[in-house]
């Protein structure tokens, strides 16, 4: 497995992974309307381009030996003073349990440390089983937040933090 920096040229792979993982994770959690709204809001080509070029989110993509995309992660150093935020971390369901998520977290930890940050933040949906993965990798639940995202929809998340 290889983890490399992704660019807008990797959009098709990022979108494909997002669709597969979101269907696997959120089909029982979100309404079809909210699912479609959020996919467009967060994963349209325009949205990904803006995240990379305007918001300075760094994207990583993991590939197998044949160059097949297995997962992706995006993060932002100094999202808050001395804190890096993981915005997205998705791995294909068939790769769960193979250490790919942990590898992404380690990559983000290294980037955060290089930026002089002392912790990593993320939000995870309160009903997402990935919550337990984050606890196992050293994140602590530091609170809850309801984020209005438009169209009457909310993201109901836990706030997680991991000290470096």
PDB file of N, CA and C in Angstrom, residues 51-96:
ATOM      1  N   UNK A  51     -11.878  23.042  -1.781  1.00  0.00           N
ATOM      2  CA  UNK A  51     -11.214  22.566  -0.569  1.00  0.00           C
ATOM      3  C   UNK A  51      -9.697  22.541  -0.753  1.00  0.00           C
ATOM      4  N   UNK A  52      -9.248  22.145  -1.943  1.00  0.00           N
ATOM      5  CA  UNK A  52      -7.813  22.054  -2.202  1.00  0.00           C
ATOM      6  C   UNK A  52      -7.199  23.427  -2.452  1.00  0.00           C
ATOM      7  N   UNK A  53      -7.835  24.243  -3.298  1.00  0.00           N
ATOM      8  CA  UNK A  53      -7.197  25.475  -3.754  1.00  0.00           C
ATOM      9  C   UNK A  53      -7.485  26.691  -2.881  1.00  0.00           C
ATOM     10  N   UNK A  54      -8.653  26.740  -2.253  1.00  0.00           N
ATOM     11  CA  UNK A  54      -9.029  27.916  -1.461  1.00  0.00           C
ATOM     12  C   UNK A  54      -8.864  27.655   0.041  1.00  0.00           C
ATOM     13  N   UNK A  55      -9.343  26.521   0.490  1.00  0.00           N
ATOM     14  CA  UNK A  55      -9.320  26.226   1.931  1.00  0.00           C
ATOM     15  C   UNK A  55      -8.021  25.570   2.386  1.00  0.00           C
ATOM     16  N   UNK A  56      -7.152  25.244   1.445  1.00  0.00           N
ATOM     17  CA  UNK A  56      -5.853  24.621   1.748  1.00  0.00           C
ATOM     18  C   UNK A  56      -5.953  23.291   2.479  1.00  0.00           C
ATOM     19  N   UNK A  57      -6.997  22.526   2.168  1.00  0.00           N
ATOM     20  CA  UNK A  57      -7.070  21.167   2.699  1.00  0.00           C
ATOM     21  C   UNK A  57      -6.082  20.314   1.915  1.00  0.00           C
ATOM     22  N   UNK A  58      -5.355  19.504   2.623  1.00  0.00           N
ATOM     23  CA  UNK A  58      -4.424  18.579   1.979  1.00  0.00           C
ATOM     24  C   UNK A  58      -5.115  17.225   1.889  1.00  0.00           C
ATOM     25  N   UNK A  59      -5.099  16.655   0.720  1.00  0.00           N
ATOM     26  CA  UNK A  59      -5.703  15.350   0.496  1.00  0.00           C
ATOM     27  C   UNK A  59      -4.616  14.304   0.339  1.00  0.00           C
ATOM     28  N   UNK A  60      -4.835  13.163   0.953  1.00  0.00           N
ATOM     29  CA  UNK A  60      -3.988  12.000   0.791  1.00  0.00           C
ATOM     30  C   UNK A  60      -4.841  10.899   0.181  1.00  0.00           C
ATOM     31  N   UNK A  61      -4.228  10.064  -0.639  1.00  0.00           N
ATOM     32  CA  UNK A  61      -4.940   8.936  -1.214  1.00  0.00           C
ATOM     33  C   UNK A  61      -4.076   7.696  -1.022  1.00  0.00           C
ATOM     34  N   UNK A  62      -4.715   6.591  -0.678  1.00  0.00           N
ATOM     35  CA  UNK A  62      -4.004   5.323  -0.501  1.00  0.00           C
ATOM     36  C   UNK A  62      -4.324   4.428  -1.694  1.00  0.00           C
ATOM     37  N   UNK A  63      -3.282   3.783  -2.188  1.00  0.00           N
ATOM     38  CA  UNK A  63      -3.438   2.907  -3.345  1.00  0.00           C
ATOM     39  C   UNK A  63      -2.774   1.563  -3.069  1.00  0.00           C
ATOM     40  N   UNK A  64      -3.309   0.531  -3.715  1.00  0.00           N
ATOM     41  CA  UNK A  64      -2.663  -0.776  -3.629  1.00  0.00           C
ATOM     42  C   UNK A  64      -1.515  -0.817  -4.640  1.00  0.00           C
ATOM     43  N   UNK A  65      -0.829  -1.946  -4.727  1.00  0.00           N
ATOM     44  CA  UNK A  65       0.337  -2.075  -5.597  1.00  0.00           C
ATOM     45  C   UNK A  65      -0.002  -1.867  -7.074  1.00  0.00           C
ATOM     46  N   UNK A  66      -1.264  -2.078  -7.432  1.00  0.00           N
ATOM     47  CA  UNK A  66      -1.689  -1.900  -8.826  1.00  0.00           C
ATOM     48  C   UNK A  66      -2.201  -0.492  -9.112  1.00  0.00           C
ATOM     49  N   UNK A  67      -2.139   0.404  -8.109  1.00  0.00           N
ATOM     50  CA  UNK A  67      -2.595   1.775  -8.303  1.00  0.00           C
ATOM     51  C   UNK A  67      -4.084   1.982  -8.089  1.00  0.00           C
ATOM     52  N   UNK A  68      -4.769   0.984  -7.540  1.00  0.00           N
ATOM     53  CA  UNK A  68      -6.204   1.117  -7.251  1.00  0.00           C
ATOM     54  C   UNK A  68      -6.393   1.895  -5.955  1.00  0.00           C
ATOM     55  N   UNK A  69      -7.244   2.894  -5.984  1.00  0.00           N
ATOM     56  CA  UNK A  69      -7.494   3.724  -4.799  1.00  0.00           C
ATOM     57  C   UNK A  69      -8.278   2.934  -3.763  1.00  0.00           C
ATOM     58  N   UNK A  70      -7.809   2.995  -2.504  1.00  0.00           N
ATOM     59  CA  UNK A  70      -8.427   2.253  -1.400  1.00  0.00           C
ATOM     60  C   UNK A  70      -9.067   3.163  -0.359  1.00  0.00           C
ATOM     61  N   UNK A  71      -8.648   4.420  -0.321  1.00  0.00           N
ATOM     62  CA  UNK A  71      -9.180   5.354   0.659  1.00  0.00           C
ATOM     63  C   UNK A  71      -8.555   6.715   0.473  1.00  0.00           C
ATOM     64  N   UNK A  72      -9.122   7.691   1.171  1.00  0.00           N
ATOM     65  CA  UNK A  72      -8.555   9.030   1.134  1.00  0.00           C
ATOM     66  C   UNK A  72      -8.798   9.720   2.465  1.00  0.00           C
ATOM     67  N   UNK A  73      -8.025  10.766   2.670  1.00  0.00           N
ATOM     68  CA  UNK A  73      -8.093  11.556   3.891  1.00  0.00           C
ATOM     69  C   UNK A  73      -7.819  12.998   3.503  1.00  0.00           C
ATOM     70  N   UNK A  74      -8.505  13.937   4.155  1.00  0.00           N
ATOM     71  CA  UNK A  74      -8.145  15.346   3.982  1.00  0.00           C
ATOM     72  C   UNK A  74      -7.995  15.969   5.359  1.00  0.00           C
ATOM     73  N   UNK A  75      -7.069  16.911   5.442  1.00  0.00           N
ATOM     74  CA  UNK A  75      -6.801  17.559   6.726  1.00  0.00           C
ATOM     75  C   UNK A  75      -6.309  18.971   6.480  1.00  0.00           C
ATOM     76  N   UNK A  76      -6.282  19.729   7.550  1.00  0.00           N
ATOM     77  CA  UNK A  76      -5.844  21.130   7.493  1.00  0.00           C
ATOM     78  C   UNK A  76      -5.034  21.431   8.743  1.00  0.00           C
ATOM     79  N   UNK A  77      -3.762  21.759   8.557  1.00  0.00           N
ATOM     80  CA  UNK A  77      -2.951  22.157   9.702  1.00  0.00           C
ATOM     81  C   UNK A  77      -3.370  23.561  10.129  1.00  0.00           C
ATOM     82  N   UNK A  78      -3.189  23.846  11.405  1.00  0.00           N
ATOM     83  CA  UNK A  78      -3.532  25.151  11.981  1.00  0.00           C
ATOM     84  C   UNK A  78      -4.974  25.566  11.714  1.00  0.00           C
ATOM     85  N   UNK A  79      -5.879  24.592  11.703  1.00  0.00           N
ATOM     86  CA  UNK A  79      -7.303  24.893  11.568  1.00  0.00           C
ATOM     87  C   UNK A  79      -7.749  25.759  12.737  1.00  0.00           C
ATOM     88  N   UNK A  80      -7.215  25.469  13.897  1.00  0.00           N
ATOM     89  CA  UNK A  80      -7.295  26.296  15.097  1.00  0.00           C
ATOM     90  C   UNK A  80      -5.845  26.460  15.549  1.00  0.00           C
ATOM     91  N   UNK A  81      -5.556  27.442  16.375  1.00  0.00           N
ATOM     92  CA  UNK A  81      -4.163  27.599  16.808  1.00  0.00           C
ATOM     93  C   UNK A  81      -3.586  26.286  17.354  1.00  0.00           C
ATOM     94  N   UNK A  82      -2.496  25.859  16.743  1.00  0.00           N
ATOM     95  CA  UNK A  82      -1.742  24.667  17.147  1.00  0.00           C
ATOM     96  C   UNK A  82      -2.538  23.372  17.037  1.00  0.00           C
ATOM     97  N   UNK A  83      -3.585  23.362  16.188  1.00  0.00           N
ATOM     98  CA  UNK A  83      -4.399  22.159  16.014  1.00  0.00           C
ATOM     99  C   UNK A  83      -4.630  21.880  14.534  1.00  0.00           C
ATOM    100  N   UNK A  84      -4.496  20.613  14.194  1.00  0.00           N
ATOM    101  CA  UNK A  84      -4.775  20.134  12.841  1.00  0.00           C
ATOM    102  C   UNK A  84      -6.140  19.468  12.862  1.00  0.00           C
ATOM    103  N   UNK A  85      -6.925  19.687  11.815  1.00  0.00           N
ATOM    104  CA  UNK A  85      -8.251  19.070  11.743  1.00  0.00           C
ATOM    105  C   UNK A  85      -8.309  18.085  10.590  1.00  0.00           C
ATOM    106  N   UNK A  86      -8.752  16.871  10.894  1.00  0.00           N
ATOM    107  CA  UNK A  86      -9.072  15.898   9.851  1.00  0.00           C
ATOM    108  C   UNK A  86     -10.490  16.216   9.398  1.00  0.00           C
ATOM    109  N   UNK A  87     -10.634  16.552   8.135  1.00  0.00           N
ATOM    110  CA  UNK A  87     -11.956  16.860   7.590  1.00  0.00           C
ATOM    111  C   UNK A  87     -12.643  15.609   7.058  1.00  0.00           C
ATOM    112  N   UNK A  88     -11.873  14.702   6.479  1.00  0.00           N
ATOM    113  CA  UNK A  88     -12.441  13.486   5.885  1.00  0.00           C
ATOM    114  C   UNK A  88     -11.444  12.353   6.055  1.00  0.00           C
ATOM    115  N   UNK A  89     -11.957  11.179   6.347  1.00  0.00           N
ATOM    116  CA  UNK A  89     -11.129   9.975   6.372  1.00  0.00           C
ATOM    117  C   UNK A  89     -12.047   8.814   6.012  1.00  0.00           C
ATOM    118  N   UNK A  90     -11.890   8.292   4.802  1.00  0.00           N
ATOM    119  CA  UNK A  90     -12.751   7.211   4.320  1.00  0.00           C
ATOM    120  C   UNK A  90     -11.908   6.137   3.669  1.00  0.00           C
ATOM    121  N   UNK A  91     -12.147   4.902   4.061  1.00  0.00           N
ATOM    122  CA  UNK A  91     -11.501   3.761   3.418  1.00  0.00           C
ATOM    123  C   UNK A  91     -12.601   2.811   2.951  1.00  0.00           C
ATOM    124  N   UNK A  92     -12.343   2.146   1.833  1.00  0.00           N
ATOM    125  CA  UNK A  92     -13.340   1.237   1.286  1.00  0.00           C
ATOM    126  C   UNK A  92     -13.701   0.168   2.314  1.00  0.00           C
ATOM    127  N   UNK A  93     -14.974  -0.198   2.397  1.00  0.00           N
ATOM    128  CA  UNK A  93     -15.403  -1.171   3.410  1.00  0.00           C
ATOM    129  C   UNK A  93     -14.608  -2.474   3.396  1.00  0.00           C
ATOM    130  N   UNK A  94     -14.221  -2.946   2.223  1.00  0.00           N
ATOM    131  CA  UNK A  94     -13.487  -4.213   2.154  1.00  0.00           C
ATOM    132  C   UNK A  94     -12.070  -4.108   2.704  1.00  0.00           C
ATOM    133  N   UNK A  95     -11.606  -2.878   2.989  1.00  0.00           N
ATOM    134  CA  UNK A  95     -10.263  -2.705   3.558  1.00  0.00           C
ATOM    135  C   UNK A  95     -10.294  -2.469   5.062  1.00  0.00           C
ATOM    136  N   UNK A  96     -11.482  -2.406   5.664  1.00  0.00           N
ATOM    137  CA  UNK A  96     -11.572  -2.178   7.111  1.00  0.00           C
ATOM    138  C   UNK A  96     -10.785  -3.258   7.849  1.00  0.00           C
TER     139      UNK A  96
END
